[in-house]
Coordinates of C-alpha atoms in Angstrom, one line a residue:
X1 CA 31.9 -16.2 -24.2
X2 CA 28.8 -18.2 -23.5
X3 CA 30.8 -21.4 -24.0
X4 CA 33.3 -20.4 -21.4
X5 CA 30.4 -19.3 -18.9
X6 CA 28.6 -22.6 -19.4
X7 CA 31.9 -24.6 -19.1
X8 CA 32.9 -22.7 -15.9
X9 CA 28.9 -23.4 -14.4
X10 CA 29.5 -27.4 -15.2
X11 CA 32.7 -27.1 -13.4
X12 CA 31.7 -25.5 -10.6
X13 CA 28.6 -28.1 -10.3
X14 CA 30.9 -31.1 -10.6
X15 CA 32.9 -29.3 -7.9
X16 CA 30.1 -29.1 -5.5
X17 CA 29.0 -32.8 -6.2
X18 CA 32.5 -34.2 -5.6
X19 CA 32.7 -32.2 -2.1
X20 CA 29.0 -33.6 -1.3
X21 CA 30.2 -37.1 -1.9
X22 CA 33.5 -36.8 0.1
X23 CA 31.9 -35.1 2.8
X24 CA 28.5 -36.5 3.6
X25 CA 28.7 -35.5 7.5
X26 CA 28.8 -32.1 6.6
X27 CA 25.2 -31.9 4.8
X28 CA 22.8 -30.3 6.6
X29 CA 19.5 -32.3 7.9
X30 CA 16.1 -31.1 6.4
X31 CA 14.1 -29.3 9.2
X32 CA 11.3 -31.0 10.9
X33 CA 7.6 -30.0 10.8
X34 CA 4.5 -31.5 12.6
X35 CA 0.9 -32.0 11.8
X36 CA -0.9 -29.0 11.3
X37 CA -3.7 -28.3 14.0
X38 CA -7.1 -26.6 12.8
X39 CA -9.1 -24.7 15.6
X40 CA -12.0 -25.1 15.5
X41 CA -12.5 -28.6 13.7
X42 CA -14.4 -28.7 12.1
X43 CA -15.3 -25.2 10.9
X44 CA -19.0 -24.5 11.1
X45 CA -20.6 -21.2 9.4
X46 CA -24.2 -20.5 10.8
X47 CA -26.2 -18.5 8.6
X48 CA -24.3 -15.4 7.1
X49 CA -22.2 -15.2 10.2
X50 CA -18.2 -15.3 9.8
X51 CA -16.1 -17.9 11.1
X52 CA -12.2 -17.1 11.7
X53 CA -10.1 -20.5 12.0
X54 CA -6.7 -20.7 13.5
X55 CA -4.0 -23.1 11.9
X56 CA -0.8 -23.9 13.8
X57 CA 2.2 -26.1 13.8
X58 CA 5.7 -26.3 14.9
X59 CA 9.2 -26.8 13.3
X60 CA 12.6 -27.5 14.4
X61 CA 15.8 -26.6 12.4
X62 CA 13.6 -24.0 10.3
X63 CA 14.2 -20.3 10.0
X64 CA 10.9 -19.7 7.5
X65 CA 7.7 -21.6 7.1
X66 CA 5.1 -21.4 4.8
X67 CA 1.4 -21.9 5.1
X68 CA -1.0 -22.5 1.7
X69 CA -4.9 -22.8 1.7
X70 CA -6.9 -24.2 -1.1
X71 CA -10.5 -24.0 -1.7
X72 CA -12.7 -27.1 -2.6
X73 CA -12.1 -28.0 -6.3
X74 CA -9.4 -25.2 -6.8
X75 CA -6.3 -27.1 -8.7
X76 CA -4.2 -23.9 -8.6
X77 CA -1.7 -22.9 -6.8
X78 CA -2.7 -22.3 -2.9
X79 CA -3.0 -18.9 -1.4
X80 CA -0.5 -17.9 1.2
X81 CA -1.6 -17.3 4.7
X82 CA 0.3 -14.7 6.8
X83 CA 2.4 -16.4 9.8
X84 CA 3.4 -15.5 13.0
X85 CA 6.4 -17.2 14.7
X86 CA 6.7 -18.1 18.6
X87 CA 10.4 -19.7 19.1
X88 CA 10.8 -22.2 21.9
X89 CA 14.3 -23.5 21.9
X90 CA 14.8 -25.4 18.9
X91 CA 11.1 -25.4 18.2
X92 CA 9.3 -22.5 16.7
X93 CA 5.6 -22.4 16.6
X94 CA 3.8 -21.0 13.9
X95 CA 0.1 -19.6 13.8
X96 CA -1.9 -18.2 11.0
X97 CA -5.7 -17.2 10.8
X98 CA -8.2 -17.3 7.9
X99 CA -11.9 -16.4 8.0
X100 CA -14.5 -18.5 6.1
X101 CA -18.1 -17.4 5.2
X102 CA -21.1 -19.9 3.8
X103 CA -19.6 -19.4 0.2
X104 CA -16.8 -21.4 1.9
X105 CA -18.4 -24.7 2.1
X106 CA -16.5 -27.8 1.2
X107 CA -13.1 -29.9 2.0
X108 CA -10.3 -27.4 1.8
X109 CA -6.7 -28.5 1.4
X110 CA -3.6 -27.1 2.9
X111 CA 0.3 -27.4 2.2
X112 CA 2.8 -26.9 4.6
X113 CA 6.8 -26.0 4.1
X114 CA 9.7 -25.7 6.3
X115 CA 12.7 -23.9 5.0
X116 CA 16.1 -24.1 6.8
X117 CA 17.8 -20.9 5.0
X118 CA 20.3 -23.5 3.3
X119 CA 18.0 -25.1 0.5
X120 CA 17.0 -27.9 2.8
X121 CA 13.1 -28.1 3.3
X122 CA 10.2 -30.2 4.4
X123 CA 6.7 -30.2 3.7
X124 CA 3.1 -31.9 5.0
X125 CA -0.1 -31.6 3.5
X126 CA -4.0 -32.3 4.4
X127 CA -7.4 -31.4 4.3
X128 CA -10.1 -29.9 6.5
X129 CA -13.8 -29.4 6.4
X130 CA -16.1 -26.1 6.1
X131 CA -19.5 -26.9 7.1
X132 CA -22.7 -24.2 6.3
X133 CA -25.7 -24.6 8.6
X134 CA -28.9 -22.8 8.2
X135 CA -30.7 -20.7 11.1
X136 CA -34.2 -19.5 11.4
X137 CA -35.0 -16.7 9.1
X138 CA -34.6 -13.1 10.0
X139 CA -37.7 -10.7 10.8
X140 CA -38.2 -7.2 11.3
X141 CA -41.0 -4.6 12.3
X142 CA -41.4 -1.7 10.2
X143 CA -43.7 1.6 9.9
X144 CA -44.9 1.2 13.6
X145 CA -46.6 4.1 15.0
X146 CA -48.8 5.0 17.7
X147 CA -51.3 8.1 16.8
X148 CA -52.4 10.8 18.0
X149 CA -49.0 12.1 19.3
X150 CA -51.1 14.4 22.1
X151 CA -54.0 13.1 24.1
X152 CA -55.7 13.3 27.2
X153 CA -55.6 11.2 29.8
X154 CA -58.0 7.7 29.3
X155 CA -58.4 8.5 25.5
X156 CA -57.9 5.7 22.8
X157 CA -55.1 5.7 20.4
X158 CA -54.1 3.8 17.3
X159 CA -51.0 1.3 17.4
X160 CA -50.2 -0.3 14.0
X161 CA -47.4 -1.2 11.7
X162 CA -45.9 -4.5 9.5
X163 CA -44.2 -7.7 10.3
X164 CA -41.4 -8.8 7.6
X165 CA -39.7 -11.8 7.3
X166 CA -36.4 -12.3 5.1
X167 CA -36.8 -15.0 2.6
X168 CA -34.5 -14.1 -0.3
X169 CA -36.0 -10.3 -0.1
X170 CA -38.3 -8.9 2.9
X171 CA -42.2 -10.1 2.4
X172 CA -45.1 -9.4 4.5
X173 CA -45.3 -12.4 7.4
X174 CA -49.2 -12.5 8.0
X175 CA -50.6 -14.8 10.7
X176 CA -48.2 -14.2 13.2
X177 CA -49.0 -12.8 17.0
X178 CA -47.4 -9.3 17.9
X179 CA -47.4 -7.8 21.6
X180 CA -48.1 -4.4 22.0
X181 CA -45.8 -3.1 25.2
X182 CA -45.4 0.5 26.8
X183 CA -42.8 2.1 28.8
X184 CA -43.8 5.0 31.0
X185 CA -41.8 8.0 31.3
X186 CA -39.7 7.7 34.3
X187 CA -39.4 4.0 34.4
X188 CA -36.8 1.7 32.6
X189 CA -39.1 -1.7 32.0
X190 CA -41.8 -2.3 29.1
X191 CA -45.0 -4.0 30.1
X192 CA -47.2 -6.1 28.1
X193 CA -50.6 -4.4 27.1
X194 CA -52.3 -6.2 24.3
X195 CA -51.5 -8.4 21.4
X196 CA -52.6 -8.4 18.0
X197 CA -52.5 -11.0 14.9
X198 CA -50.8 -9.9 11.7
X199 CA -52.9 -10.2 8.6
X200 CA -52.5 -10.1 4.9
X201 CA -49.2 -8.8 3.9
X202 CA -48.1 -8.8 7.4
X203 CA -49.8 -5.6 8.6
X204 CA -51.4 -5.1 12.3
X205 CA -53.5 -2.5 13.8
X206 CA -55.4 -2.2 17.2
X207 CA -56.5 0.3 19.5
X208 CA -55.2 1.0 23.4
X209 CA -55.8 3.3 26.1
X210 CA -53.2 6.0 27.1
X211 CA -52.9 6.7 30.7
X212 CA -49.7 8.0 30.9
X213 CA -46.8 9.6 28.9
X214 CA -44.5 7.3 27.2
X215 CA -43.2 5.0 24.7
X216 CA -45.2 2.4 22.7
X217 CA -43.4 -0.4 20.6
X218 CA -44.2 -3.8 19.3
X219 CA -42.6 -6.8 19.9
X220 CA -42.6 -10.3 18.0
X221 CA -41.3 -13.2 20.1
X222 CA -40.3 -15.8 17.1
X223 CA -40.2 -19.1 17.1
X224 CA -38.1 -22.1 15.3
X225 CA -38.5 -20.8 11.8
X226 CA -38.3 -17.3 12.5
X227 CA -35.7 -14.9 14.8
X228 CA -37.6 -12.5 17.2
X229 CA -37.7 -8.7 16.1
X230 CA -38.6 -5.2 18.0
X231 CA -40.0 -2.1 16.5
X232 CA -38.7 1.3 16.9
X233 CA -40.5 3.2 19.6
X234 CA -43.1 6.1 19.2
X235 CA -43.9 8.6 22.0
X236 CA -47.4 10.1 22.8
X237 CA -47.5 12.6 25.3
X238 CA -50.7 12.5 27.6
X239 CA -52.3 15.7 29.1
X240 CA -52.3 15.4 33.0
X241 CA -53.6 19.2 34.0
X242 CA -56.8 21.1 34.0
X243 CA -55.8 24.5 32.2
X244 CA -54.9 24.6 28.9
X245 CA -51.6 25.5 27.7
X246 CA -50.4 26.5 24.3
X247 CA -46.8 27.0 22.6
X248 CA -47.0 30.0 20.2
X249 CA -44.4 31.6 18.0
X250 CA -42.5 28.7 17.4
X251 CA -39.8 29.3 15.0
X252 CA -36.7 27.0 13.9
X253 CA -34.4 28.9 11.7
X254 CA -32.0 30.0 9.6
X255 CA -34.1 28.1 6.5
X256 CA -32.5 26.6 4.6
X257 CA -29.2 25.4 6.6
X258 CA -26.0 23.8 5.9
X259 CA -25.6 20.1 7.6
X260 CA -23.4 20.6 10.3
X261 CA -24.5 24.8 11.3
X262 CA -26.7 25.5 14.0
X263 CA -30.2 25.6 14.2
X264 CA -31.8 27.9 16.7
X265 CA -35.3 27.4 18.3
X266 CA -37.3 30.3 20.0
X267 CA -41.2 30.4 21.1
X268 CA -43.1 31.0 24.2
X269 CA -45.3 29.0 26.4
X270 CA -48.8 30.4 27.4
X271 CA -51.2 29.2 29.9
X272 CA -55.0 30.0 29.9
X273 CA -56.2 32.0 33.0
X274 CA -59.1 33.8 34.1
X275 CA -57.8 37.0 32.2
X276 CA -56.7 35.3 29.3
X277 CA -53.6 33.8 28.1
X278 CA -50.1 34.7 29.9
X279 CA -46.6 33.8 29.7
X280 CA -45.8 30.4 31.9
X281 CA -42.0 30.7 33.3
X282 CA -39.9 28.2 34.9
X283 CA -41.7 25.4 32.7
X284 CA -39.5 22.8 30.8
X285 CA -39.9 22.8 27.1
X286 CA -38.8 20.2 25.0
X287 CA -37.6 20.2 21.5
X288 CA -38.4 17.5 19.2
X289 CA -37.3 16.3 15.6
X290 CA -38.9 13.9 13.0
X291 CA -36.5 13.2 9.9
X292 CA -37.9 13.2 6.4
X293 CA -39.1 9.4 5.6
X294 CA -39.6 8.7 9.3
X295 CA -42.7 8.9 11.6
X296 CA -40.5 8.7 14.9
X297 CA -39.8 12.1 16.9
X298 CA -36.7 12.0 18.7
X299 CA -35.8 14.5 21.6
X300 CA -32.9 16.7 20.8
X301 CA -32.5 19.5 23.3
X302 CA -34.6 21.4 25.8
X303 CA -34.7 24.7 27.7
X304 CA -36.7 26.2 30.7
X305 CA -39.0 29.4 29.9
X306 CA -38.2 32.8 31.3
X307 CA -40.5 35.3 33.3
X308 CA -42.6 35.7 30.1
X309 CA -42.8 32.2 29.0
X310 CA -40.4 32.5 26.3
X311 CA -37.6 30.0 25.4
X312 CA -34.5 29.8 23.3
X313 CA -32.6 26.5 22.5
X314 CA -30.1 25.5 19.6
X315 CA -28.6 22.2 18.2
X316 CA -26.6 20.9 14.9
X317 CA -28.6 20.7 11.6
X318 CA -28.0 17.2 10.6
X319 CA -30.7 16.1 8.3
X320 CA -33.9 17.8 6.7
X321 CA -37.2 17.3 8.5
X322 CA -39.6 18.8 11.4
X323 CA -39.0 20.5 14.2
X324 CA -41.6 20.9 17.2
X325 CA -41.6 22.4 20.7
X326 CA -43.4 19.9 23.5
X327 CA -44.5 21.2 27.1
X328 CA -45.6 18.0 29.0
X329 CA -47.2 20.0 31.6
X330 CA -47.5 20.3 35.4
X331 CA -50.0 20.0 38.3
X332 CA -53.0 21.9 37.2
X333 CA -51.5 22.7 33.6
X334 CA -52.1 20.8 30.4
X335 CA -49.3 19.6 28.1
X336 CA -49.1 21.1 24.8
X337 CA -47.5 21.0 21.3
X338 CA -46.5 23.6 19.0
X339 CA -47.0 23.5 15.4
X340 CA -44.3 21.8 13.4
X341 CA -41.9 23.7 11.6
X342 CA -39.9 22.1 8.5
X343 CA -36.3 23.2 7.8
X344 CA -34.2 22.0 4.7
X345 CA -30.5 20.9 5.7
X346 CA -28.4 21.2 2.6
X347 CA -25.1 19.3 1.8
X348 CA -22.2 21.9 2.0
X349 CA -20.2 22.1 -1.2
X350 CA -17.2 19.6 -1.1
X351 CA -13.8 21.2 -0.7
X352 CA -11.6 21.5 -3.9
X353 CA -9.3 18.8 -4.4
X354 CA -6.0 18.2 -6.6
X355 CA -5.8 15.6 -9.1
X356 CA -3.1 12.9 -8.4
X357 CA -1.6 10.5 -11.3
X358 CA 0.7 7.1 -10.8
X359 CA 2.8 6.8 -13.5
X360 CA 6.2 5.0 -14.3
X361 CA 4.7 1.9 -12.7
X362 CA 6.8 -1.6 -13.4
X363 CA 6.8 -4.8 -11.6
X364 CA 10.3 -6.6 -12.3
X365 CA 11.9 -9.1 -12.9
X366 CA 10.0 -10.6 -15.6
X367 CA 9.3 -13.7 -15.6
X368 CA 10.2 -14.3 -11.8
X369 CA 11.0 -17.5 -9.9
X370 CA 8.3 -18.8 -7.7
X371 CA 8.7 -17.7 -4.2
X372 CA 11.1 -15.0 -5.1
X373 CA 10.9 -11.3 -4.6
X374 CA 9.4 -9.3 -7.3
X375 CA 9.9 -5.3 -7.4
X376 CA 7.8 -2.5 -8.2
X377 CA 8.3 0.8 -9.2
X378 CA 6.8 4.2 -9.9
X379 CA 5.5 7.7 -8.9
X380 CA 2.9 9.8 -7.5
X381 CA 2.5 12.7 -8.9
X382 CA -0.3 16.0 -8.0
X383 CA -0.4 18.6 -10.5
X384 CA 3.1 17.4 -11.9
X385 CA 5.0 17.3 -8.7
X386 CA 5.8 14.6 -6.5
X387 CA 3.6 13.6 -3.8
X388 CA 4.1 12.0 -0.3
X389 CA 1.0 9.7 0.6
X390 CA 0.1 5.9 1.4
X391 CA 0.1 3.9 -1.7
X392 CA -1.3 0.4 -1.8
X393 CA -0.1 -2.4 -4.2
X394 CA -3.3 -4.8 -5.5
X395 CA -2.9 -8.3 -7.5
X396 CA -5.2 -9.9 -9.8
X397 CA -4.4 -13.3 -10.3
X398 CA -4.4 -15.1 -13.7
X399 CA -7.9 -16.5 -14.4
X400 CA -9.5 -14.3 -11.7
X401 CA -11.9 -11.5 -11.9
X402 CA -11.4 -10.0 -8.5
X403 CA -8.3 -7.7 -7.6
X404 CA -6.5 -8.5 -4.2
X405 CA -5.0 -6.2 -1.7
X406 CA -1.4 -7.2 -1.1
X407 CA 0.2 -4.2 1.0
X408 CA 0.7 -0.7 1.4
X409 CA 4.0 1.5 1.0
X410 CA 4.6 5.1 1.0
X411 CA 5.9 7.5 -1.8
X412 CA 8.8 9.6 -0.8
X413 CA 8.8 13.7 -1.0
X414 CA 9.4 13.5 -4.7
X415 CA 6.8 11.1 -5.4
X416 CA 8.9 7.8 -5.9
X417 CA 7.2 4.3 -5.0
X418 CA 9.3 1.2 -4.3
X419 CA 8.2 -1.9 -2.7
X420 CA 8.6 -5.5 -3.1
X421 CA 6.9 -8.8 -2.2
X422 CA 7.4 -12.5 -2.9
X423 CA 5.7 -14.2 -6.1
X424 CA 3.4 -17.2 -6.1
X425 CA 1.2 -16.8 -9.0
X426 CA 1.1 -15.4 -12.3
X427 CA -1.1 -12.2 -13.1
X428 CA -1.4 -8.4 -13.0
X429 CA -0.1 -6.0 -10.6
X430 CA -0.7 -2.3 -10.2
X431 CA -0.6 0.8 -7.5
X432 CA -3.9 2.3 -6.2
X433 CA -3.8 5.7 -4.5
X434 CA -7.2 6.3 -2.4
X435 CA -6.9 10.1 -2.2
X436 CA -7.0 12.4 1.0
X437 CA -8.8 15.3 2.0
X438 CA -7.0 17.4 -0.5
X439 CA -6.3 15.3 -3.2
X440 CA -8.4 12.8 -5.7
X441 CA -7.3 9.1 -6.0
X442 CA -5.9 7.3 -8.8
X443 CA -4.5 4.3 -10.0
X444 CA -1.2 3.1 -12.2
X445 CA -1.6 1.1 -15.4
X446 CA -1.2 -2.7 -14.6
X447 CA 1.9 -4.9 -15.5
X448 CA 1.5 -8.9 -15.7
X449 CA 4.4 -10.8 -14.5
X450 CA 4.6 -14.5 -15.4
X451 CA 5.8 -16.7 -12.1
X452 CA 7.8 -19.7 -13.3
X453 CA 8.8 -22.6 -11.1

């Protein structure tokens, strides 16, 4: 039987050859293909940035085209780039994109192939360069603070912090000039107050005069070898009145509280009069929060005091930390701040999830011809039954240690999975289910397929 199949194949081949010899005018012309345009050219990557380059070329008489890229020194089959087709009459413009970073430096090569759909094809190749240029080092201002948080007008406060530079890791940056700036409440701009030089380890500290309530920060102007940076802000309240005030009975509850639940804040604002302390009505009280591990107080909510000076406010609990109420004062009454109240915020227990399983995974045919479709089957099960969800297909090229995302498909209601892709390199394949709000993720076993040419 095998002998007869071979004889038939030879006869068909001879017949086809004779037809070609007798009818040269009917043979299809190979498609034409232009040079590849790379934009930008050259591709320049600065520091830790990423640059996306566009590759474009045109074909005539081609229903399909390919673009393959190979990094410097790579002798394996190039990696395909997704192309977008834009037909214009007999011509088609093909466009693809790829992102490069500092690790991409060197001379890359490319190969383009145009197919006419009848076995005819034409290709071009070439190279392009990726350059990497260094930039000034990053800097940051950390641990900035202004103390104390509440002072009388004209009192001196301390401002301090640390300047760091990134040079293979963050380290103190000494001998640098840092500017202390201030933005008064009710204004939009920061103004220069003083300068201070960083010492050993990048630390700096100085004293300034507090004339008004507002926000303080440190700024580093940068230079040729180091970028500029700005610290977080720290607010200082300045008392403006003559009569003392106080906030009593401040309480943040419940304690502890689950993350996302509501916290309620209560207390009373009082002023000192000739007959002692009394409730101060109609005043604006602000609720501030300072998360554990930070030194910065942030405004969260506010309330206006009632007839007896009491206030009530609420907010969503997000993190453990300290809460306090602050009154900025008014004409004839000094501002004041309550004692801090620490509240622990607990993470709510995660919802129970079902376990999933990817079974019966198979990649076929094995081996597969280069550029032909490779098909994949499997099933996604949850508690033994089929489950409908998105499932990703991943590929591990031969000789590589990094799995590559290929595409996403979706299982049917019975859990069945099927998809296909064109094969260009030998390697391992697998399905991966990332899970969802009701189900834990899972992955299939892997299946190796050899690609032959």
